[in-house]
Amino acid sequence: MTAPEPDAVVSRVNLANALTVMRLALVPVFVVLMFTGGGHATVWRVAAFVAYAVAAVTDQIDGYVARSRRIVTDFGIILDPIADKALTGAALVSLSLLGDLPWLVTIVVAVRETGVTFLRLWVIRHGVMAASRGGKLKTLLLNCAIGLYVLPLEGTAASARAVILAAGVLVAAVTGLDYVGRALALRRRGTSVTEGLLEDSDAG
């Protein structure tokens, strides 16, 4: 959820945060539905798809609600990416455990997500790395692909979801490298500013 600087007087109890909490709460519901009936019963997979789709939709609207209503909070900024990664991670691991998705895909995405989170923490003293357009595209592609993999599809539909997934993984890898470059640039900029301030202090 990309958002402007939060207002300290805004209550944590608001619609945007409620949507984010709902997304996080849907994660265990989705996992249970995925493995009910042996993991491949059509009715339960469709139910799991509905849970995933509802959670994915909240990811697209909670940020907009927070910005448009000026109800951005630190709580929401912290919880939103946690909910996103929990949902995506749970879905990928579940699909891999059920044999519907190669573990390589799950590992690549997990490494990318963990790495970006680490980079954001690494540069937090120097600036905030907001989600890029590529990052948002990655999320959209992966959400679409994962949702389609949850459904028991065959034939052309199954081939189409594989193409969407491949595009999502490719964008994930490329944007991951972009985040590395942005993080290094922020660190260099922050170090240069700090050194300049020290030199001014010494000169004074």
Coordinates of C-alpha atoms in Angstrom, one line a residue:
M1 CA 0.0 0.0 0.0
T2 CA 1.9 3.0 -1.2
A3 CA 0.8 6.1 0.7
P4 CA 1.9 9.5 1.8
E5 CA 3.3 10.1 5.2
P6 CA 0.7 9.0 7.8
D7 CA -1.1 11.5 10.0
A8 CA -0.4 10.8 13.7
V9 CA -4.0 11.8 14.7
V10 CA -5.7 9.3 12.4
S11 CA -7.3 6.3 14.3
R12 CA -6.0 2.9 13.5
V13 CA -9.6 1.7 13.5
N14 CA -10.7 2.6 10.0
L15 CA -11.9 1.0 6.8
A16 CA -8.5 0.7 5.1
N17 CA -6.9 -1.1 8.0
A18 CA -10.0 -3.3 8.4
L19 CA -9.6 -4.4 4.8
T20 CA -5.9 -5.2 5.4
V21 CA -6.7 -7.1 8.6
M22 CA -9.4 -9.0 6.7
R23 CA -6.9 -10.0 4.0
L24 CA -4.6 -11.3 6.7
A25 CA -7.4 -13.2 8.4
L26 CA -8.4 -14.8 5.1
V27 CA -4.9 -16.5 4.7
P28 CA -5.6 -19.4 7.1
V29 CA -9.1 -19.7 5.7
F30 CA -7.6 -20.1 2.2
V31 CA -5.1 -22.7 3.4
V32 CA -7.7 -24.8 5.1
L33 CA -9.9 -24.7 2.0
M34 CA -7.0 -25.6 -0.2
F35 CA -6.2 -28.8 1.7
T36 CA -9.8 -29.9 2.5
G37 CA -11.0 -32.9 0.5
G38 CA -7.5 -34.1 -0.2
G39 CA -6.5 -30.8 -1.9
H40 CA -7.9 -31.6 -5.3
A41 CA -11.7 -31.6 -4.7
T42 CA -13.2 -29.2 -7.2
V43 CA -15.8 -27.7 -4.8
W44 CA -13.1 -26.9 -2.2
R45 CA -10.7 -25.5 -4.8
V46 CA -13.4 -23.2 -6.1
A47 CA -14.1 -22.1 -2.5
A48 CA -10.3 -21.5 -2.0
F49 CA -10.3 -19.4 -5.2
V50 CA -13.1 -17.2 -3.9
A51 CA -11.2 -16.7 -0.6
Y52 CA -8.1 -15.8 -2.5
A53 CA -9.9 -13.5 -4.9
V54 CA -11.6 -11.6 -2.1
A55 CA -8.2 -11.2 -0.3
A56 CA -6.5 -10.1 -3.5
V57 CA -9.2 -7.5 -4.2
T58 CA -8.7 -5.9 -0.8
D59 CA -5.0 -5.5 -1.7
Q60 CA -6.0 -3.4 -4.6
I61 CA -8.4 -1.1 -2.8
D62 CA -7.1 -0.6 0.8
G63 CA -4.4 1.7 -0.3
Y64 CA -6.8 3.8 -2.4
V65 CA -9.2 4.0 0.5
A66 CA -6.5 5.1 2.9
R67 CA -5.2 7.8 0.5
S68 CA -8.5 9.1 -0.7
R69 CA -10.0 9.4 2.8
R70 CA -6.7 10.5 4.4
I71 CA -6.8 7.7 6.9
V72 CA -3.2 6.5 6.4
T73 CA -1.6 5.1 9.6
D74 CA 1.7 3.6 10.6
F75 CA -0.2 0.4 11.5
G76 CA -1.6 0.1 8.0
I77 CA 1.8 0.8 6.3
I78 CA 3.4 -1.9 8.4
L79 CA 0.7 -4.5 8.2
D80 CA -0.2 -4.1 4.5
P81 CA 3.0 -5.7 3.0
I82 CA 2.9 -8.4 5.7
A83 CA -0.6 -9.4 4.7
D84 CA 0.5 -9.3 1.0
K85 CA 3.4 -11.6 1.5
A86 CA 1.5 -13.9 3.8
L87 CA -1.2 -14.4 1.2
T88 CA 1.1 -14.9 -1.7
G89 CA 3.5 -17.1 0.3
A90 CA 0.7 -19.3 1.6
A91 CA -0.8 -19.8 -1.8
L92 CA 2.6 -20.6 -3.5
V93 CA 3.6 -23.1 -0.7
S94 CA 0.2 -24.7 -0.7
L95 CA 0.2 -25.2 -4.5
S96 CA 3.7 -26.6 -4.4
L97 CA 2.9 -29.0 -1.6
L98 CA -0.1 -30.2 -3.6
G99 CA 2.2 -30.7 -6.6
D100 CA 0.4 -28.1 -8.8
L101 CA 3.3 -25.7 -8.9
P102 CA 7.1 -26.3 -9.3
W103 CA 9.0 -25.5 -6.1
L104 CA 11.4 -23.5 -8.1
V105 CA 8.7 -20.9 -8.7
T106 CA 7.9 -20.7 -5.0
I107 CA 11.5 -20.4 -4.0
V108 CA 12.3 -17.7 -6.6
V109 CA 9.3 -15.5 -5.5
A110 CA 10.0 -16.2 -1.8
V111 CA 13.7 -15.1 -2.2
R112 CA 12.7 -12.0 -4.1
E113 CA 10.1 -11.0 -1.5
T114 CA 12.4 -11.6 1.4
G115 CA 15.2 -9.8 -0.3
V116 CA 13.1 -6.7 -1.0
T117 CA 11.9 -6.6 2.6
F118 CA 15.5 -6.8 3.8
L119 CA 16.6 -4.1 1.4
R120 CA 13.8 -1.8 2.7
L121 CA 14.9 -2.3 6.2
W122 CA 18.6 -1.8 5.2
V123 CA 18.0 1.6 3.8
I124 CA 15.2 2.8 6.2
R125 CA 17.5 5.4 7.8
H126 CA 18.2 6.9 4.4
G127 CA 14.8 6.8 2.8
V128 CA 11.7 4.8 2.0
M129 CA 11.6 2.6 -1.1
A130 CA 8.0 2.9 -2.3
A131 CA 6.5 0.2 -4.5
S132 CA 7.5 0.7 -8.2
R133 CA 5.1 0.3 -11.1
G134 CA 7.0 -2.8 -12.0
G135 CA 6.4 -4.1 -8.4
K136 CA 2.7 -3.4 -8.8
L137 CA 2.6 -5.2 -12.1
K138 CA 4.4 -8.2 -10.5
T139 CA 1.7 -8.3 -7.8
L140 CA -1.1 -8.2 -10.4
L141 CA 0.4 -10.9 -12.6
L142 CA 1.2 -13.2 -9.7
N143 CA -2.3 -12.7 -8.1
C144 CA -3.9 -13.5 -11.4
A145 CA -1.7 -16.6 -12.0
I146 CA -2.0 -17.9 -8.5
G147 CA -5.8 -17.5 -8.6
L148 CA -5.9 -19.5 -11.9
Y149 CA -3.7 -22.2 -10.5
V150 CA -6.0 -22.6 -7.5
L151 CA -8.8 -23.4 -9.9
P152 CA -8.9 -26.9 -11.4
L153 CA -8.3 -25.8 -15.0
E154 CA -7.3 -27.8 -18.1
G155 CA -6.4 -27.3 -21.7
T156 CA -6.0 -23.7 -23.0
A157 CA -6.9 -22.1 -19.7
A158 CA -4.1 -24.1 -18.0
S159 CA -1.7 -23.0 -20.7
A160 CA -2.7 -19.4 -20.3
R161 CA -2.1 -19.4 -16.6
A162 CA 1.3 -20.8 -17.1
V163 CA 2.2 -17.9 -19.4
I164 CA 0.9 -15.4 -16.9
L165 CA 2.9 -17.0 -14.1
A166 CA 6.0 -17.0 -16.2
A167 CA 5.5 -13.3 -16.9
G168 CA 5.0 -12.7 -13.2
V169 CA 8.1 -14.5 -12.1
L170 CA 10.1 -12.7 -14.8
V171 CA 8.9 -9.3 -13.6
A172 CA 9.5 -10.3 -10.0
A173 CA 13.2 -11.1 -10.9
V174 CA 13.7 -7.9 -12.9
T175 CA 12.1 -5.6 -10.3
G176 CA 14.1 -7.4 -7.6
L177 CA 17.3 -6.3 -9.3
D178 CA 15.8 -2.8 -9.7
Y179 CA 15.2 -2.7 -5.9
V180 CA 18.8 -3.6 -5.3
G181 CA 20.0 -0.7 -7.5
R182 CA 17.6 1.7 -5.8
A183 CA 18.7 0.5 -2.3
L184 CA 22.4 1.0 -3.2
A185 CA 21.7 4.5 -4.6
L186 CA 19.8 5.5 -1.4
R187 CA 22.7 4.2 0.8
R188 CA 25.2 6.1 -1.3
R189 CA 23.2 9.3 -1.2
G190 CA 22.6 9.0 2.5
T191 CA 26.3 8.4 3.2
S192 CA 27.3 11.4 1.0
V193 CA 24.9 13.6 3.0
T194 CA 26.2 12.4 6.3
E195 CA 29.8 12.9 5.3
G196 CA 28.9 16.4 4.1
L197 CA 27.3 17.3 7.4
L198 CA 30.4 16.0 9.3
E199 CA 32.7 18.1 7.1
D200 CA 30.6 21.2 7.7
S201 CA 30.6 20.4 11.4
D202 CA 34.4 20.0 11.4
A203 CA 34.8 23.2 9.4
G204 CA 32.7 25.1 12.0

